[in-house]
Structure formats: structure tokens, C-alpha cells
């Protein structure tokens, strides 16, 4: 009897092995899946980061454009201001010229 029991237990052990192997395999495939998922997540994060970088660069470009526009406006305003100043000076000079002429004419007439 005892001789028969041993092979039975042996068979059970042998029967258990494929199950264990199946379990191992499923665990292994699970870890593979997890690894793949992690890789995908990392890739997604990387892509997101790249997108953010691109957005940031775009913002930088926009900001630079705004800066340029602002500088142009400033320059234009300054030029306009200079022109106005120059025109005012011209007008003042003309007025002075006219006054001098008038004075001279008056003096001439008085003489």
C-alpha cells in the first residue's frame, strides 16, 4: 500500500508543477504588461513634456514678437515726438522772424 501512495503523491506534485508554471507564466506576462504600461506612461509623460516645451517656446516667440512690436511703437512715438518738437521749433523761429521783420518795418517807417 505504502508503495502505491508514494507515486500518487509524486503524481500530485507533478500535476502541481504545470499549475505553478502557468501561474509563473501569468505573473510573468502580468509583469510584462505592467512594464509595457509603465513604458507607455513614461512615453506619454515625455510627449506631454515635449508639448509643454513647444508651448513654452511658442509663448516665448509670441512674447518676443510683442517686445518687437512694443519697441517699434516706442520708436515711432519717439520719432513723432521729435518731429513735433522740430515743427514747434520751426514755428517759433518763423514767428520770431516775422516779429523781427515787423519791428524792422516799423523802425523803417518811423525813420
PDB file of C-alpha atoms in Angstrom:
ATOM      1  CA  UNK A   1       0.000   0.000   0.000  1.00  0.00           C
ATOM      2  CA  UNK A   2       2.699   2.316   1.007  1.00  0.00           C
ATOM      3  CA  UNK A   3       4.392   1.658  -2.328  1.00  0.00           C
ATOM      4  CA  UNK A   4       1.267   2.881  -4.092  1.00  0.00           C
ATOM      5  CA  UNK A   5       0.851   6.049  -2.020  1.00  0.00           C
ATOM      6  CA  UNK A   6       4.237   7.455  -2.969  1.00  0.00           C
ATOM      7  CA  UNK A   7       3.652   7.513  -6.723  1.00  0.00           C
ATOM      8  CA  UNK A   8       0.261   9.158  -6.081  1.00  0.00           C
ATOM      9  CA  UNK A   9       1.857  11.963  -4.136  1.00  0.00           C
ATOM     10  CA  UNK A  10       4.572  12.110  -6.754  1.00  0.00           C
ATOM     11  CA  UNK A  11       1.896  12.443  -9.422  1.00  0.00           C
ATOM     12  CA  UNK A  12       0.215  15.166  -7.427  1.00  0.00           C
ATOM     13  CA  UNK A  13       3.490  17.022  -7.206  1.00  0.00           C
ATOM     14  CA  UNK A  14       3.983  16.535 -10.915  1.00  0.00           C
ATOM     15  CA  UNK A  15       0.405  17.701 -11.512  1.00  0.00           C
ATOM     16  CA  UNK A  16       1.030  20.762  -9.407  1.00  0.00           C
ATOM     17  CA  UNK A  17       4.055  21.779 -11.390  1.00  0.00           C
ATOM     18  CA  UNK A  18       2.295  22.821 -14.595  1.00  0.00           C
ATOM     19  CA  UNK A  19      -0.128  24.885 -12.487  1.00  0.00           C
ATOM     20  CA  UNK A  20       2.822  26.567 -10.835  1.00  0.00           C
ATOM     21  CA  UNK A  21       4.363  27.081 -14.254  1.00  0.00           C
ATOM     22  CA  UNK A  22       1.073  28.517 -15.511  1.00  0.00           C
ATOM     23  CA  UNK A  23       0.972  30.828 -12.523  1.00  0.00           C
ATOM     24  CA  UNK A  24       4.567  31.815 -13.107  1.00  0.00           C
ATOM     25  CA  UNK A  25       3.776  32.463 -16.737  1.00  0.00           C
ATOM     26  CA  UNK A  26       0.728  34.566 -15.900  1.00  0.00           C
ATOM     27  CA  UNK A  27       2.735  36.509 -13.325  1.00  0.00           C
ATOM     28  CA  UNK A  28       5.477  36.959 -15.870  1.00  0.00           C
ATOM     29  CA  UNK A  29       3.032  38.146 -18.528  1.00  0.00           C
ATOM     30  CA  UNK A  30       1.490  40.452 -15.931  1.00  0.00           C
ATOM     31  CA  UNK A  31       4.852  41.960 -15.148  1.00  0.00           C
ATOM     32  CA  UNK A  32       5.443  42.338 -18.883  1.00  0.00           C
ATOM     33  CA  UNK A  33       2.100  44.108 -19.196  1.00  0.00           C
ATOM     34  CA  UNK A  34       2.960  46.333 -16.272  1.00  0.00           C
ATOM     35  CA  UNK A  35       6.322  47.122 -17.801  1.00  0.00           C
ATOM     36  CA  UNK A  36       4.659  47.946 -21.108  1.00  0.00           C
ATOM     37  CA  UNK A  37       2.112  50.123 -19.338  1.00  0.00           C
ATOM     38  CA  UNK A  38       4.861  51.889 -17.436  1.00  0.00           C
ATOM     39  CA  UNK A  39       6.742  52.448 -20.660  1.00  0.00           C
ATOM     40  CA  UNK A  40       3.589  53.821 -22.268  1.00  0.00           C
ATOM     41  CA  UNK A  41       3.033  56.118 -19.308  1.00  0.00           C
ATOM     42  CA  UNK A  42       6.616  57.282 -19.490  1.00  0.00           C
ATOM     43  CA  UNK A  43       6.259  57.895 -23.208  1.00  0.00           C
ATOM     44  CA  UNK A  44       3.042  59.822 -22.601  1.00  0.00           C
ATOM     45  CA  UNK A  45       4.713  61.887 -19.912  1.00  0.00           C
ATOM     46  CA  UNK A  46       7.628  62.506 -22.247  1.00  0.00           C
ATOM     47  CA  UNK A  47       5.241  63.560 -25.017  1.00  0.00           C
ATOM     48  CA  UNK A  48       3.386  65.839 -22.619  1.00  0.00           C
ATOM     49  CA  UNK A  49       6.676  67.363 -21.552  1.00  0.00           C
ATOM     50  CA  UNK A  50       7.647  67.904 -25.180  1.00  0.00           C
ATOM     51  CA  UNK A  51       4.272  69.517 -25.849  1.00  0.00           C
ATOM     52  CA  UNK A  52       4.762  71.782 -22.871  1.00  0.00           C
ATOM     53  CA  UNK A  53       8.208  72.656 -24.174  1.00  0.00           C
ATOM     54  CA  UNK A  54       6.730  73.512 -27.567  1.00  0.00           C
ATOM     55  CA  UNK A  55       4.003  75.605 -25.972  1.00  0.00           C
ATOM     56  CA  UNK A  56       6.600  77.386 -23.882  1.00  0.00           C
ATOM     57  CA  UNK A  57       8.686  78.083 -26.981  1.00  0.00           C
ATOM     58  CA  UNK A  58       5.606  79.405 -28.776  1.00  0.00           C
ATOM     59  CA  UNK A  59       4.878  81.671 -25.838  1.00  0.00           C
ATOM     60  CA  UNK A  60       8.482  82.835 -25.921  1.00  0.00           C
ATOM     61  CA  UNK A  61       8.159  83.639 -29.617  1.00  0.00           C
ATOM     62  CA  UNK A  62       4.900  85.488 -29.034  1.00  0.00           C
ATOM     63  CA  UNK A  63       6.495  87.434 -26.210  1.00  0.00           C
ATOM     64  CA  UNK A  64       9.444  88.340 -28.436  1.00  0.00           C
ATOM     65  CA  UNK A  65       7.052  89.484 -31.158  1.00  0.00           C
ATOM     66  CA  UNK A  66       5.215  91.613 -28.638  1.00  0.00           C
ATOM     67  CA  UNK A  67       8.523  93.040 -27.488  1.00  0.00           C
ATOM     68  CA  UNK A  68       9.460  93.899 -31.060  1.00  0.00           C
ATOM     69  CA  UNK A  69       6.076  95.488 -31.688  1.00  0.00           C
ATOM     70  CA  UNK A  70       6.373  97.480 -28.490  1.00  0.00           C
ATOM     71  CA  UNK A  71       9.865  98.646 -29.439  1.00  0.00           C
ATOM     72  CA  UNK A  72       8.641  99.658 -32.883  1.00  0.00           C
ATOM     73  CA  UNK A  73       5.781 101.579 -31.337  1.00  0.00           C
ATOM     74  CA  UNK A  74       8.141 103.257 -28.911  1.00  0.00           C
ATOM     75  CA  UNK A  75      10.476 104.175 -31.738  1.00  0.00           C
ATOM     76  CA  UNK A  76       7.595 105.528 -33.823  1.00  0.00           C
ATOM     77  CA  UNK A  77       6.301 107.545 -30.892  1.00  0.00           C
ATOM     78  CA  UNK A  78       9.755 108.933 -30.250  1.00  0.00           C
ATOM     79  CA  UNK A  79      10.152 109.861 -33.909  1.00  0.00           C
ATOM     80  CA  UNK A  80       6.750 111.530 -33.886  1.00  0.00           C
ATOM     81  CA  UNK A  81       7.656 113.405 -30.729  1.00  0.00           C
ATOM     82  CA  UNK A  82      10.909 114.567 -32.313  1.00  0.00           C
ATOM     83  CA  UNK A  83       9.056 115.700 -35.416  1.00  0.00           C
ATOM     84  CA  UNK A  84       6.585 117.611 -33.309  1.00  0.00           C
ATOM     85  CA  UNK A  85       9.390 119.221 -31.359  1.00  0.00           C
ATOM     86  CA  UNK A  86      11.156 120.157 -34.563  1.00  0.00           C
ATOM     87  CA  UNK A  87       7.957 121.564 -36.062  1.00  0.00           C
ATOM     88  CA  UNK A  88       7.331 123.598 -32.929  1.00  0.00           C
ATOM     89  CA  UNK A  89      10.843 124.983 -33.094  1.00  0.00           C
ATOM     90  CA  UNK A  90      10.319 125.790 -36.758  1.00  0.00           C
ATOM     91  CA  UNK A  91       7.107 127.623 -35.952  1.00  0.00           C
ATOM     92  CA  UNK A  92       8.743 129.538 -33.124  1.00  0.00           C
ATOM     93  CA  UNK A  93      11.613 130.501 -35.404  1.00  0.00           C
ATOM     94  CA  UNK A  94       9.174 131.668 -38.087  1.00  0.00           C
ATOM     95  CA  UNK A  95       7.276 133.700 -35.536  1.00  0.00           C
ATOM     96  CA  UNK A  96      10.488 135.302 -34.353  1.00  0.00           C
ATOM     97  CA  UNK A  97      11.414 136.057 -37.948  1.00  0.00           C
ATOM     98  CA  UNK A  98       8.043 137.685 -38.548  1.00  0.00           C
ATOM     99  CA  UNK A  99       8.298 139.727 -35.370  1.00  0.00           C
ATOM    100  CA  UNK A 100      11.761 140.920 -36.312  1.00  0.00           C
ATOM    101  CA  UNK A 101      10.539 141.865 -39.774  1.00  0.00           C
ATOM    102  CA  UNK A 102       7.604 143.736 -38.318  1.00  0.00           C
ATOM    103  CA  UNK A 103       9.864 145.566 -35.886  1.00  0.00           C
ATOM    104  CA  UNK A 104      12.282 146.404 -38.665  1.00  0.00           C
ATOM    105  CA  UNK A 105       9.410 147.643 -40.852  1.00  0.00           C
ATOM    106  CA  UNK A 106       8.094 149.754 -38.008  1.00  0.00           C
ATOM    107  CA  UNK A 107      11.518 151.205 -37.437  1.00  0.00           C
ATOM    108  CA  UNK A 108      11.892 151.905 -41.138  1.00  0.00           C
ATOM    109  CA  UNK A 109       8.522 153.590 -41.217  1.00  0.00           C
ATOM    110  CA  UNK A 110       9.307 155.619 -38.146  1.00  0.00           C
ATOM    111  CA  UNK A 111      12.544 156.798 -39.661  1.00  0.00           C
TER     112      UNK A 111
END
